[in-house]
Each structure stands twice: as structure tokens, then as C-alpha cells.
Amino acid sequence: MSIRPELLEVLARRALTEDSARPEAVERLHARGGRTARENLAALVDEGSFVEYGRFVTAAQAQRRPLDELLDRSVADGIVGGLATIDGHQVAVMSYDYLVMAGTQGMRGHRKTDRLIDVIERLGLPTVFFAAGGGGRPGDTDIPLVSALDVTTFAAWARLSGRVPRIAVVEDNCFAGNAVIAGCSDLIVATERASLGMGGPAMIAGGGLGDVAAADVGPIEVMEANGVVDVTTDDAVATTRELIGYFLGRSATWTAPDQTPLRDAVPEGERTAYELLPIVETLCDEDTVTVLRPAFAPELLTALGRIEGRTVGILGNDTRHWAGAITADAGDKAARFLQLCDAHGFPVISLVDTPGMMVGADAERTGLVRHTSRLLVAAARMEVPLVGVVLRRGYGLGAQAMLGGSTHEPLMTLAWPGAHLGAMGLEGAVRLSMRRELEAVEDEEQREARVRELTAYAQASSTALEVARVFEIDDVIDPAETRGVLARLLDAADRDGRLTGSGRPVDTW
């Protein structure tokens, strides 16, 4: 059967847009550990599900390049995007093409992006955006330009905050406008090869700031420590599939870990630090926990996981860092995480073991008063349920912040048997309230013995059972029962599918 000429022309032009049409460039990218835009999207979405927008677009440079060169060097104007499914769920996907002028943003590429953002907003689609690239591209001569500051892409992408989940993936250099796409997203996944910055080497040099290699602008170890990157991975596609899965609904299958180890998960006494992540992984379904921003403010753990297939957010104090106190960075980290969970309908489990807010002159220089208060404001605005579990120490304003402002703010506040709650750390409370009596004891050894005696008395009267007896918390439970109680509470909160999320914007920080 013959093929009509017009179809033959379409098929030939389509072939020019495939990776197979530029084997040398693909080989160079592979040699440096990268994958093409089409390879990334093919690995991410279900086979055969991708519906592409704007495949045949070329750069707006016909005044300075012949058509053959445009077809060869400006495929899709450097951005591949469309609709697809992941595990059968509808999503949108976009990827800057690093093989087209270093993934820079052309004017027609902006029009394509804007077109897809409009479709995403209309359909409410979760979105994955592979953002690596060099920022704005000069030289698009076919469109009259002076400043190009009227480009609408960044505002349109930002307006999606809270309306649809958006994950940015950075596997290479990501500068200027490309970095803004990443920075406005809900979550950023990056690889060890990534370098992020508001300006790349050319912009830095142009500003008179010297010559900086691309890899040194915003290397991954810096972006992890300062909290820009949420998850670092050696397989960005696999990690992104896991992350987007949290936003795609409840899983029908799950496996519950053995809960009995929780009875011994927290050390006796208050001075021994312990790892919080095993507790989180035990409470959640097996192999469903992803920790976010682990190197930033590590004194506060934030993670996504599932309980009986339902996505939950986990907030918890990590006593290995600053004894689990709430620092300025921890306040920012927690507040943004609560906004993320609230926007997308994830109930939050708060695991409390804190001596309170961080104190001291050095701490106050970090803007502690404002930053830690963000946690209280974010919690007060949440529409999704919060459930509090006091693991060991729940002291002062720090504990109140972890519980939304009060032990009666959460849907339920539970405590484990060894927990103690109080207005401040018990030893500190003794030293403050009994200061005159202690000063009267001249012998230092006797004075400290008296402090220990009074602290032990205070501990006896501030146990979880005593706090529950006066109904300041709702229950004290066997740690091994915690998961079951959480699941039943969340079932009650989610009756008739009520956990839909507030849709409010999520702070970039």
C-alpha cells in the first residue's frame, strides 16, 4: 500500500525529532552520565501513554539559520511535553532538552510550556518537570524582543502551587529560568551531577564576579545542606515515580511491619539520643517512606509515607541533633511541610520528643522568634487532620508547636508509656522554680543531689499517665498499638473521601 506524500512528509519530519536522528549528541550525553529528554519521559510514564504537544516546533531563528539547521539543532524548541499515565493515573510531563542549545528556554518553547500549563490547570493534573538547562536563550530573532520580561511562563507555573502537585527533576546544570521552574515546584529531586543556581557561569562572569565552573555554582552537597533539594538520588526517574505516587491516590495493597519493636524503640531516660527513622518506617507500610530534606535542619524529620495504603506526612523531632529542639531552620522546614500536606490532602502524624524551642543568644540571632512561629501559623491553618504522638519528652512551646499549638488541637494526642510532659524541661524547671532554696545549699555536691531529687519528684508527677489523668492528652497506649490507632483515626477523618486538601499555595521555602 502506498503512502500519500503529505503523510510521508509528516513521518519524515517526526523522525527528525527522535533521539535516533542525533546519535552523536546522544552518545556525548550518555558519556557524561545523562539521559535524553525522551529517555527520561519514556522511563517515567507507562509505555504507549504519552501524548505529545508541539513536537514539530523549532526555534524562532529562521532569520539567522536555514530550515535544515533548525530542524536538526532546535528539535521541539528544546522542550518535550505532554500528557501520559503513571501506573494508570493521568499526569502531565515536561522536560527541557539538554541536547538543544543546553536546554535553554526559547520563546516558542515558552509558548509550549504555557500551553501545557493551561491544560494542566484545566484538568488538575499532577506534573513532573525535568528542569535541567541553561536558562533564557538569546538569539530568537523571529519574534520582536527587547527585554522579554513579558514572558508569562513563570507566573503561570507559580499559580499552580497548591492546585496540582508538581515535582521538578534536576539531573544536570540548572540555571536562571530553569532553576526558577525547579524552585517554584513542590518537590525537587536531584542527582549527584546536579548544579542549581539563579545564575550560571556566563551570568556570574558578566556580573564581574569571576569565572566559576558550572559544577561549582550550586553543587548538590550545598543544595542538600541549605534545603533547596528535597531528595538526592542516583536514579531520578525511579525516585520521581515513588514521589508522584504519593499524590496519585490510595494504594490498594500494603504490608504492615511487625509493631512489637516499637515497645523498645525509645531509650529509657531523657539524655540518650536515638534514630527516629526506624520508628517512622515501622509505623508506615513497608517500603513506603521517603525522607525529605534530610540534610537541612536534621533536628526535625519530615517524610512522606503510607498507612494502610493512604499517604500521610510524618513530622518528628530527631534527638540526635540539638536534642530535638525546634530551631529557626526547623520551624521553616516544618511549616513548609505542613503547607504541602495540607494543600494536597495528606493527614499529618507528629512524633514529639523535644525539650522545647531552641534558646540562647546565638539562636536568637537566627530570627528564632519569627521562624519557629511559622510552625504554629502553618498548623493553625491546616484543614487536614493532625495526630500527635508524644514518644518521650513533650516540653514547653516546642511541644505545643509540634502539636499545632495545644495538646487538644490535634484530632487526637497520644503518648507512649515513658513520656513526660511539662511547661519546660523538668531539670530546668526545678532549677528555676527552686532557685533560692538551691542557692542556700552551699555544698555543690549536695546542691546537685537536691536537684536530682527534685527532678525525680517532678518526673513522677509529669508522666503521661498523670497528664492523661487530668485529661490534658487523650490517651496513653502500648507503642505497638500506635499504627492501628492512627489507621482508625484516619479512616474516620477520611470518611466519604473528605481528605481532598485545601488547595492553598505552598511556600517555596
Short mmCIF file of C-alpha atoms in Angstrom, two decimals:
data_model
loop_
_atom_site.label_atom_id
_atom_site.label_comp_id
_atom_site.label_asym_id
_atom_site.label_seq_id
_atom_site.Cartn_x
_atom_site.Cartn_y
_atom_site.Cartn_z
CA MET A 1 0.00 0.00 0.00
CA SER A 2 1.41 3.38 -0.97
CA ILE A 3 1.81 6.24 1.50
CA ARG A 4 0.46 9.61 0.40
CA PRO A 5 3.14 12.31 0.10
CA GLU A 6 1.74 14.51 2.85
CA LEU A 7 1.80 11.60 5.35
CA LEU A 8 5.27 10.66 4.23
CA GLU A 9 6.39 14.23 4.92
CA VAL A 10 4.90 14.11 8.42
CA LEU A 11 6.58 10.80 9.20
CA ALA A 12 9.91 12.04 7.89
CA ARG A 13 9.68 15.24 9.93
CA ARG A 14 8.66 13.23 13.01
CA ALA A 15 11.72 11.02 12.59
CA LEU A 16 13.90 14.14 12.84
CA THR A 17 12.51 14.81 16.33
CA GLU A 18 13.58 11.42 17.71
CA ASP A 19 16.85 10.76 19.54
CA SER A 20 17.89 8.41 16.75
CA ALA A 21 18.27 11.43 14.46
CA ARG A 22 21.16 12.82 16.55
CA PRO A 23 23.22 9.81 17.64
CA GLU A 24 26.49 11.67 18.26
CA ALA A 25 24.90 14.19 20.60
CA VAL A 26 23.09 11.41 22.46
CA GLU A 27 26.33 9.48 22.81
CA ARG A 28 28.08 12.51 24.31
CA LEU A 29 25.26 12.97 26.81
CA HIS A 30 25.36 9.31 27.78
CA ALA A 31 29.13 9.54 28.25
CA ARG A 32 28.68 12.18 30.94
CA GLY A 33 26.01 10.11 32.70
CA GLY A 34 22.94 11.85 31.35
CA ARG A 35 19.73 10.73 29.67
CA THR A 36 17.83 12.48 26.93
CA ALA A 37 14.52 14.20 27.49
CA ARG A 38 12.69 11.46 25.63
CA GLU A 39 14.55 8.73 27.52
CA ASN A 40 13.57 10.30 30.83
CA LEU A 41 9.92 10.59 29.89
CA ALA A 42 9.80 7.08 28.44
CA ALA A 43 11.25 5.65 31.65
CA LEU A 44 8.84 7.66 33.81
CA VAL A 45 5.46 7.05 32.20
CA ASP A 46 3.50 3.97 31.22
CA GLU A 47 4.51 2.59 27.85
CA GLY A 48 2.41 3.91 24.99
CA SER A 49 0.60 6.51 27.12
CA PHE A 50 2.47 9.68 26.09
CA VAL A 51 0.52 12.25 24.05
CA GLU A 52 2.89 14.99 22.92
CA TYR A 53 2.25 18.70 22.39
CA GLY A 54 4.33 20.80 19.99
CA ARG A 55 6.62 18.10 18.62
CA PHE A 56 7.28 19.97 15.36
CA VAL A 57 8.09 23.38 16.84
CA THR A 58 11.51 24.84 16.03
CA ALA A 59 13.39 27.81 17.48
CA ALA A 60 12.34 31.27 16.35
CA GLN A 61 15.59 31.77 14.48
CA ALA A 62 14.67 31.48 10.80
CA GLN A 63 16.32 34.85 10.14
CA ARG A 64 19.71 33.50 11.16
CA ARG A 65 19.59 29.74 10.47
CA PRO A 66 18.41 27.70 7.45
CA LEU A 67 15.44 25.37 7.91
CA ASP A 68 17.56 22.21 7.81
CA GLU A 69 19.68 23.53 10.66
CA LEU A 70 16.62 24.48 12.71
CA LEU A 71 15.14 21.02 12.21
CA ASP A 72 18.43 19.45 13.26
CA ARG A 73 19.52 21.72 16.13
CA SER A 74 16.30 23.08 17.66
CA VAL A 75 14.10 20.00 17.93
CA ALA A 76 10.79 20.87 19.64
CA ASP A 77 12.48 24.17 20.59
CA GLY A 78 14.19 22.41 23.44
CA ILE A 79 11.19 21.18 25.44
CA VAL A 80 9.33 17.89 25.19
CA GLY A 81 5.98 17.73 26.93
CA GLY A 82 2.51 16.29 27.00
CA LEU A 83 0.05 14.06 28.84
CA ALA A 84 0.63 10.47 29.97
CA THR A 85 -0.16 7.99 32.72
CA ILE A 86 1.93 6.67 35.58
CA ASP A 87 0.64 3.38 36.99
CA GLY A 88 -2.58 4.11 35.16
CA HIS A 89 -3.05 7.58 36.66
CA GLN A 90 -3.26 10.63 34.44
CA VAL A 91 -0.34 13.07 34.72
CA ALA A 92 1.43 15.77 32.74
CA VAL A 93 5.14 15.59 31.97
CA MET A 94 7.63 18.09 30.59
CA SER A 95 11.35 18.03 30.02
CA TYR A 96 13.81 20.63 28.83
CA ASP A 97 16.03 19.03 26.21
CA TYR A 98 19.68 19.42 27.17
CA LEU A 99 20.67 18.43 23.63
CA VAL A 100 19.01 21.57 22.23
CA MET A 101 21.15 24.57 22.99
CA ALA A 102 21.94 23.29 26.52
CA GLY A 103 18.26 23.09 27.46
CA THR A 104 17.79 26.85 27.20
CA GLN A 105 14.32 28.39 27.11
CA GLY A 106 13.30 29.67 23.67
CA MET A 107 10.35 31.93 23.00
CA ARG A 108 8.33 29.25 21.24
CA GLY A 109 9.37 26.84 23.98
CA HIS A 110 7.78 29.26 26.46
CA ARG A 111 4.59 29.22 24.38
CA LYS A 112 4.56 25.42 24.50
CA THR A 113 5.13 25.44 28.25
CA ASP A 114 2.34 27.97 28.74
CA ARG A 115 0.01 25.87 26.60
CA LEU A 116 0.70 22.79 28.71
CA ILE A 117 0.37 24.70 31.98
CA ASP A 118 -3.07 25.83 30.84
CA VAL A 119 -4.04 22.21 30.11
CA ILE A 120 -2.62 21.09 33.47
CA GLU A 121 -4.70 23.70 35.28
CA ARG A 122 -7.87 22.80 33.38
CA LEU A 123 -7.50 19.08 34.08
CA GLY A 124 -5.90 19.32 37.54
CA LEU A 125 -3.03 17.03 36.57
CA PRO A 126 -0.07 16.10 38.78
CA THR A 127 3.02 17.21 36.90
CA VAL A 128 6.66 16.17 36.59
CA PHE A 129 9.07 18.68 35.03
CA PHE A 130 12.67 17.74 34.14
CA ALA A 131 14.17 21.18 34.64
CA ALA A 132 17.88 20.96 33.81
CA GLY A 133 19.05 23.63 31.38
CA GLY A 134 20.81 26.91 30.96
CA GLY A 135 18.06 29.49 31.41
CA GLY A 136 16.84 32.06 28.91
CA ARG A 137 18.14 31.85 25.35
CA PRO A 138 19.25 34.92 23.41
CA GLY A 139 19.06 34.91 19.64
CA ASP A 140 15.40 34.16 18.87
CA THR A 141 15.30 36.82 16.15
CA ASP A 142 11.97 35.91 14.52
CA ILE A 143 9.99 37.41 17.40
CA PRO A 144 10.48 41.14 18.13
CA LEU A 145 12.04 41.32 21.57
CA VAL A 146 13.66 43.92 23.79
CA SER A 147 13.59 42.64 27.38
CA ALA A 148 11.40 39.50 27.00
CA LEU A 149 10.22 40.22 30.54
CA ASP A 150 6.61 39.82 29.41
CA VAL A 151 7.06 36.03 29.28
CA THR A 152 4.18 34.54 31.30
CA THR A 153 5.59 31.06 31.98
CA PHE A 154 6.92 31.72 35.46
CA ALA A 155 3.75 33.35 36.75
CA ALA A 156 1.59 30.61 35.25
CA TRP A 157 3.75 27.86 36.77
CA ALA A 158 3.76 29.60 40.16
CA ARG A 159 -0.04 29.92 40.13
CA LEU A 160 -0.32 26.14 40.07
CA SER A 161 1.10 25.98 43.61
CA GLY A 162 -1.35 24.11 45.83
CA ARG A 163 -3.68 23.35 42.91
CA VAL A 164 -1.75 20.41 41.48
CA PRO A 165 1.33 18.56 42.80
CA ARG A 166 4.48 19.48 40.87
CA ILE A 167 7.79 17.66 41.04
CA ALA A 168 10.91 19.11 39.44
CA VAL A 169 13.78 16.81 38.47
CA VAL A 170 17.33 18.15 38.11
CA GLU A 171 19.91 15.79 36.68
CA ASP A 172 22.40 18.32 35.31
CA ASN A 173 23.17 22.04 35.36
CA CYS A 174 20.03 24.05 36.09
CA PHE A 175 20.38 27.81 35.99
CA ALA A 176 18.33 31.01 35.81
CA GLY A 177 14.81 30.44 34.41
CA ASN A 178 15.19 26.68 34.57
CA ALA A 179 16.12 26.99 38.26
CA VAL A 180 13.02 29.11 38.85
CA ILE A 181 10.89 26.30 37.40
CA ALA A 182 12.53 23.96 39.93
CA GLY A 183 12.30 26.44 42.80
CA CYS A 184 8.57 27.05 42.31
CA SER A 185 7.83 23.32 42.42
CA ASP A 186 6.53 21.39 45.42
CA LEU A 187 9.42 18.92 45.49
CA ILE A 188 12.87 18.90 43.88
CA VAL A 189 14.58 15.61 43.04
CA ALA A 190 18.25 15.86 42.06
CA THR A 191 21.21 13.66 41.24
CA GLU A 192 24.85 13.99 42.27
CA ARG A 193 25.56 15.59 38.88
CA ALA A 194 23.15 18.47 39.51
CA SER A 195 24.20 22.07 39.98
CA LEU A 196 21.50 24.67 40.69
CA GLY A 197 21.80 28.42 40.60
CA MET A 198 19.91 31.60 39.84
CA GLY A 199 22.76 32.50 37.50
CA GLY A 200 25.07 30.27 35.50
CA PRO A 201 28.76 30.81 34.73
CA ALA A 202 28.11 33.34 31.95
CA MET A 203 25.86 35.48 34.14
CA ILE A 204 28.32 35.30 37.04
CA ALA A 205 31.20 36.37 34.81
CA GLY A 206 29.06 39.08 33.21
CA GLY A 207 28.34 40.48 36.65
CA GLY A 208 32.04 40.86 37.33
CA LEU A 209 32.05 38.07 39.91
CA GLY A 210 34.77 35.98 38.31
CA ASP A 211 34.92 32.69 36.49
CA VAL A 212 33.05 29.82 38.16
CA ALA A 213 32.72 26.35 36.69
CA ALA A 214 29.13 25.20 36.15
CA ALA A 215 29.55 22.33 38.60
CA ASP A 216 30.67 24.78 41.31
CA VAL A 217 27.75 27.21 41.06
CA GLY A 218 25.34 25.20 43.21
CA PRO A 219 26.76 21.72 43.80
CA ILE A 220 24.49 19.11 45.26
CA GLU A 221 26.16 18.97 48.67
CA VAL A 222 25.44 22.69 49.09
CA MET A 223 21.86 22.38 47.86
CA GLU A 224 21.19 19.48 50.25
CA ALA A 225 22.53 21.32 53.29
CA ASN A 226 20.67 24.56 52.56
CA GLY A 227 17.37 22.78 51.95
CA VAL A 228 16.89 23.55 48.26
CA VAL A 229 16.82 19.88 47.22
CA ASP A 230 14.25 17.55 48.78
CA VAL A 231 15.66 14.19 47.66
CA THR A 232 19.04 13.26 46.19
CA THR A 233 19.16 10.01 44.28
CA ASP A 234 21.21 8.05 41.77
CA ASP A 235 18.03 7.16 39.84
CA ALA A 236 15.93 10.28 39.44
CA VAL A 237 13.22 8.58 37.40
CA ALA A 238 12.62 5.77 39.89
CA THR A 239 12.57 8.21 42.81
CA THR A 240 10.20 10.53 40.98
CA ARG A 241 7.81 7.67 40.28
CA GLU A 242 7.76 6.93 44.02
CA LEU A 243 7.18 10.58 44.93
CA ILE A 244 4.43 11.25 42.40
CA GLY A 245 2.76 8.06 43.60
CA TYR A 246 2.00 9.70 46.94
CA PHE A 247 -0.19 12.20 45.09
CA LEU A 248 -2.00 9.66 42.90
CA GLY A 249 -4.31 8.15 45.47
CA ARG A 250 -4.50 5.33 47.99
CA SER A 251 -2.63 2.11 47.31
CA ALA A 252 -4.81 -0.99 47.24
CA THR A 253 -2.07 -3.28 48.52
CA TRP A 254 0.20 -2.84 51.51
CA THR A 255 2.15 -4.79 54.11
CA ALA A 256 2.25 -3.90 57.80
CA PRO A 257 5.60 -4.26 59.62
CA ASP A 258 5.83 -6.04 62.98
CA GLN A 259 4.87 -3.42 65.57
CA THR A 260 6.35 -5.01 68.70
CA PRO A 261 9.83 -3.42 68.23
CA LEU A 262 8.21 -0.05 68.97
CA ARG A 263 7.98 -1.03 72.65
CA ASP A 264 11.75 -0.72 72.94
CA ALA A 265 12.39 1.89 70.24
CA VAL A 266 12.83 4.81 72.64
CA PRO A 267 15.62 4.61 75.26
CA GLU A 268 14.79 4.98 78.93
CA GLY A 269 15.65 8.32 80.49
CA GLU A 270 15.87 11.62 78.65
CA ARG A 271 19.55 12.05 77.78
CA THR A 272 20.07 9.24 75.28
CA ALA A 273 19.59 10.15 71.63
CA TYR A 274 18.14 7.64 69.18
CA GLU A 275 17.32 7.30 65.49
CA LEU A 276 13.77 8.30 64.62
CA LEU A 277 13.55 6.87 61.09
CA PRO A 278 13.14 3.20 62.19
CA ILE A 279 10.10 4.26 64.22
CA VAL A 280 8.62 6.02 61.19
CA GLU A 281 9.30 3.04 58.95
CA THR A 282 7.65 0.70 61.46
CA LEU A 283 4.52 2.83 61.76
CA CYS A 284 4.15 3.06 57.97
CA ASP A 285 3.52 0.36 55.39
CA GLU A 286 6.66 -1.49 54.39
CA ASP A 287 8.93 0.29 51.89
CA THR A 288 6.76 3.40 51.61
CA VAL A 289 8.76 6.08 53.48
CA THR A 290 10.64 8.88 51.73
CA VAL A 291 12.52 11.39 53.87
CA LEU A 292 12.50 14.97 52.57
CA ARG A 293 15.34 17.49 53.03
CA PRO A 294 17.29 15.17 55.35
CA ALA A 295 20.48 17.27 55.47
CA PHE A 296 18.66 20.55 56.17
CA ALA A 297 17.61 21.12 59.80
CA PRO A 298 18.15 17.44 60.62
CA GLU A 299 16.80 18.05 64.13
CA LEU A 300 13.36 17.85 62.54
CA LEU A 301 12.45 14.91 60.31
CA THR A 302 9.90 15.33 57.53
CA ALA A 303 8.80 12.37 55.44
CA LEU A 304 6.02 11.05 53.27
CA GLY A 305 4.77 7.51 53.77
CA ARG A 306 1.63 5.38 53.75
CA ILE A 307 -0.52 3.84 56.46
CA GLU A 308 -2.82 1.12 55.12
CA GLY A 309 -2.21 2.50 51.64
CA ARG A 310 -3.13 6.10 52.48
CA THR A 311 -0.47 8.79 52.05
CA VAL A 312 0.50 10.57 55.27
CA GLY A 313 3.01 13.22 56.23
CA ILE A 314 5.32 12.45 59.14
CA LEU A 315 6.82 15.19 61.29
CA GLY A 316 9.19 14.28 64.12
CA ASN A 317 11.95 15.51 66.42
CA ASP A 318 15.32 13.82 65.83
CA THR A 319 17.07 13.84 69.20
CA ARG A 320 20.48 13.20 67.61
CA HIS A 321 20.59 16.86 66.59
CA TRP A 322 20.17 19.68 69.12
CA ALA A 323 18.35 17.12 71.32
CA GLY A 324 15.31 17.59 69.07
CA ALA A 325 14.85 21.28 69.89
CA ILE A 326 12.97 23.50 67.42
CA THR A 327 15.48 25.75 65.66
CA ALA A 328 14.79 28.56 63.20
CA ASP A 329 15.54 26.27 60.26
CA ALA A 330 13.39 23.53 61.77
CA GLY A 331 10.49 25.98 62.05
CA ASP A 332 10.79 26.86 58.36
CA LYS A 333 11.17 23.23 57.32
CA ALA A 334 8.17 22.10 59.33
CA ALA A 335 5.92 24.98 58.27
CA ARG A 336 6.50 24.39 54.58
CA PHE A 337 5.97 20.65 55.00
CA LEU A 338 2.63 21.22 56.75
CA GLN A 339 1.55 23.51 53.91
CA LEU A 340 2.47 20.82 51.38
CA CYS A 341 0.48 18.16 53.23
CA ASP A 342 -2.49 20.46 53.75
CA ALA A 343 -2.63 21.58 50.11
CA HIS A 344 -2.75 18.02 48.81
CA GLY A 345 -4.84 16.28 51.47
CA PHE A 346 -2.22 14.34 53.43
CA PRO A 347 -3.02 13.90 57.14
CA VAL A 348 -0.04 14.60 59.38
CA ILE A 349 1.42 12.43 62.16
CA SER A 350 3.57 14.41 64.59
CA LEU A 351 6.05 12.37 66.62
CA VAL A 352 7.06 14.51 69.58
CA ASP A 353 10.28 14.25 71.57
CA THR A 354 11.52 17.76 72.18
CA PRO A 355 12.97 19.79 75.05
CA GLY A 356 11.21 22.81 73.52
CA MET A 357 12.21 25.74 71.37
CA MET A 358 15.92 26.33 70.92
CA VAL A 359 17.16 29.02 73.33
CA GLY A 360 20.22 31.22 73.70
CA ALA A 361 21.63 34.45 72.30
CA ASP A 362 23.15 32.70 69.29
CA ALA A 363 19.84 31.07 68.47
CA GLU A 364 18.00 34.38 68.66
CA ARG A 365 20.35 35.86 66.05
CA THR A 366 18.83 33.41 63.54
CA GLY A 367 15.43 35.12 63.77
CA LEU A 368 14.15 32.34 66.00
CA VAL A 369 11.03 34.19 67.17
CA ARG A 370 9.68 34.59 63.65
CA HIS A 371 10.90 31.35 62.11
CA THR A 372 9.68 28.99 64.82
CA SER A 373 6.34 30.80 64.95
CA ARG A 374 5.80 29.80 61.30
CA LEU A 375 5.20 26.25 62.53
CA LEU A 376 2.33 27.40 64.73
CA VAL A 377 0.74 29.52 62.00
CA ALA A 378 1.00 26.75 59.40
CA ALA A 379 -0.54 24.21 61.77
CA ALA A 380 -3.36 26.56 62.73
CA ARG A 381 -4.36 26.93 59.06
CA MET A 382 -4.38 23.21 58.25
CA GLU A 383 -7.59 21.61 57.08
CA VAL A 384 -6.20 18.07 57.13
CA PRO A 385 -6.12 16.24 60.45
CA LEU A 386 -3.07 16.28 62.70
CA VAL A 387 -2.46 13.40 65.12
CA GLY A 388 0.13 13.84 67.88
CA VAL A 389 2.16 11.05 69.48
CA VAL A 390 4.44 12.04 72.36
CA LEU A 391 7.24 9.49 72.28
CA ARG A 392 9.27 10.65 75.27
CA ARG A 393 9.51 14.39 76.03
CA GLY A 394 6.86 16.99 75.32
CA TYR A 395 8.13 20.19 76.88
CA GLY A 396 7.16 23.81 76.52
CA LEU A 397 6.33 25.81 73.44
CA GLY A 398 8.27 23.39 71.25
CA ALA A 399 5.90 20.56 72.13
CA GLN A 400 2.90 22.84 71.66
CA ALA A 401 4.18 23.84 68.22
CA MET A 402 4.62 20.18 67.26
CA LEU A 403 1.01 19.62 68.33
CA GLY A 404 -0.49 22.55 66.46
CA GLY A 405 -0.43 24.91 69.43
CA SER A 406 -2.04 22.76 72.13
CA THR A 407 -2.40 19.13 73.16
CA HIS A 408 -6.07 19.46 72.23
CA GLU A 409 -5.52 20.87 68.74
CA PRO A 410 -4.78 17.52 67.06
CA LEU A 411 -7.54 15.13 66.15
CA MET A 412 -6.06 13.05 68.96
CA THR A 413 -2.97 13.38 71.16
CA LEU A 414 -1.47 10.12 72.34
CA ALA A 415 1.57 9.36 74.47
CA TRP A 416 3.77 6.35 74.95
CA PRO A 417 4.16 5.00 78.50
CA GLY A 418 7.61 6.52 79.22
CA ALA A 419 6.66 10.02 78.10
CA HIS A 420 6.77 13.13 80.26
CA LEU A 421 5.09 16.45 79.53
CA GLY A 422 5.67 19.81 81.11
CA ALA A 423 5.88 23.56 80.65
CA MET A 424 9.65 23.24 80.24
CA GLY A 425 12.41 20.67 80.71
CA LEU A 426 11.97 19.24 84.17
CA GLU A 427 15.50 19.79 85.43
CA GLY A 428 15.42 23.37 84.15
CA ALA A 429 12.05 23.89 85.78
CA VAL A 430 13.44 22.67 89.10
CA ARG A 431 16.48 24.95 88.90
CA LEU A 432 14.26 27.93 88.05
CA SER A 433 11.43 27.39 90.49
CA MET A 434 13.67 26.29 93.38
CA ARG A 435 16.47 28.75 92.71
CA ARG A 436 16.52 30.38 96.17
CA GLU A 437 16.33 27.08 98.00
CA LEU A 438 19.15 25.65 95.92
CA GLU A 439 21.32 28.73 96.36
CA ALA A 440 21.05 28.21 100.10
CA VAL A 441 22.80 24.84 99.80
CA GLU A 442 26.48 25.79 99.90
CA ASP A 443 27.98 22.40 99.08
CA GLU A 444 27.84 21.93 95.29
CA GLU A 445 27.61 18.14 95.50
CA GLN A 446 24.69 18.36 97.92
CA ARG A 447 23.05 21.01 95.75
CA GLU A 448 23.21 18.80 92.65
CA ALA A 449 21.92 15.84 94.65
CA ARG A 450 18.98 18.01 95.69
CA VAL A 451 18.38 18.94 92.02
CA ARG A 452 18.30 15.27 91.08
CA GLU A 453 15.90 14.51 93.93
CA LEU A 454 13.53 17.32 92.99
CA THR A 455 13.74 16.44 89.29
CA ALA A 456 12.82 12.84 90.05
CA TYR A 457 9.82 14.11 92.02
CA ALA A 458 8.81 16.36 89.12
CA GLN A 459 9.13 13.46 86.71
CA ALA A 460 6.88 11.31 88.86
CA SER A 461 4.15 13.95 88.71
CA SER A 462 4.51 14.69 84.98
CA THR A 463 4.26 11.21 83.50
CA ALA A 464 1.99 10.57 80.56
CA LEU A 465 -0.44 8.79 82.85
CA GLU A 466 -0.64 11.79 85.19
CA VAL A 467 -1.14 14.14 82.27
CA ALA A 468 -3.86 11.83 80.89
CA ARG A 469 -5.47 11.60 84.33
CA VAL A 470 -6.26 15.34 84.21
CA PHE A 471 -7.23 15.00 80.53
CA GLU A 472 -4.51 17.19 79.03
CA ILE A 473 -3.93 14.41 76.49
CA ASP A 474 -6.37 11.86 75.10
CA ASP A 475 -4.72 8.51 75.79
CA VAL A 476 -1.59 6.61 76.78
CA ILE A 477 -1.10 3.49 74.71
CA ASP A 478 1.10 0.50 74.14
CA PRO A 479 3.54 1.66 71.40
CA ALA A 480 2.70 -1.47 69.44
CA GLU A 481 -0.92 -0.23 69.18
CA THR A 482 0.04 3.11 67.61
CA ARG A 483 -0.28 2.17 63.96
CA GLY A 484 -3.71 0.64 64.47
CA VAL A 485 -4.98 3.71 66.32
CA LEU A 486 -3.61 6.01 63.62
CA ALA A 487 -5.26 3.98 60.87
CA ARG A 488 -8.66 4.08 62.57
CA LEU A 489 -8.43 7.83 63.22
CA LEU A 490 -7.55 8.50 59.60
CA ASP A 491 -10.41 6.30 58.41
CA ALA A 492 -12.77 8.42 60.49
CA ALA A 493 -11.27 11.65 59.14
CA ASP A 494 -11.45 10.43 55.54
CA ARG A 495 -15.00 9.15 55.55
CA ASP A 496 -16.64 9.63 52.16
CA GLY A 497 -13.33 10.85 50.73
CA ARG A 498 -13.21 14.09 52.69
CA LEU A 499 -9.41 14.44 52.64
CA THR A 500 -9.13 16.46 49.46
CA GLY A 501 -6.68 19.16 50.54
CA SER A 502 -7.04 22.91 50.89
CA GLY A 503 -5.53 23.80 47.51
CA ARG A 504 -3.76 26.77 49.10
CA PRO A 505 -0.32 27.81 47.75
CA VAL A 506 2.77 26.23 49.29
CA ASP A 507 5.67 28.49 50.25
CA THR A 508 8.79 27.85 48.21
CA TRP A 509 10.73 27.75 51.44
#
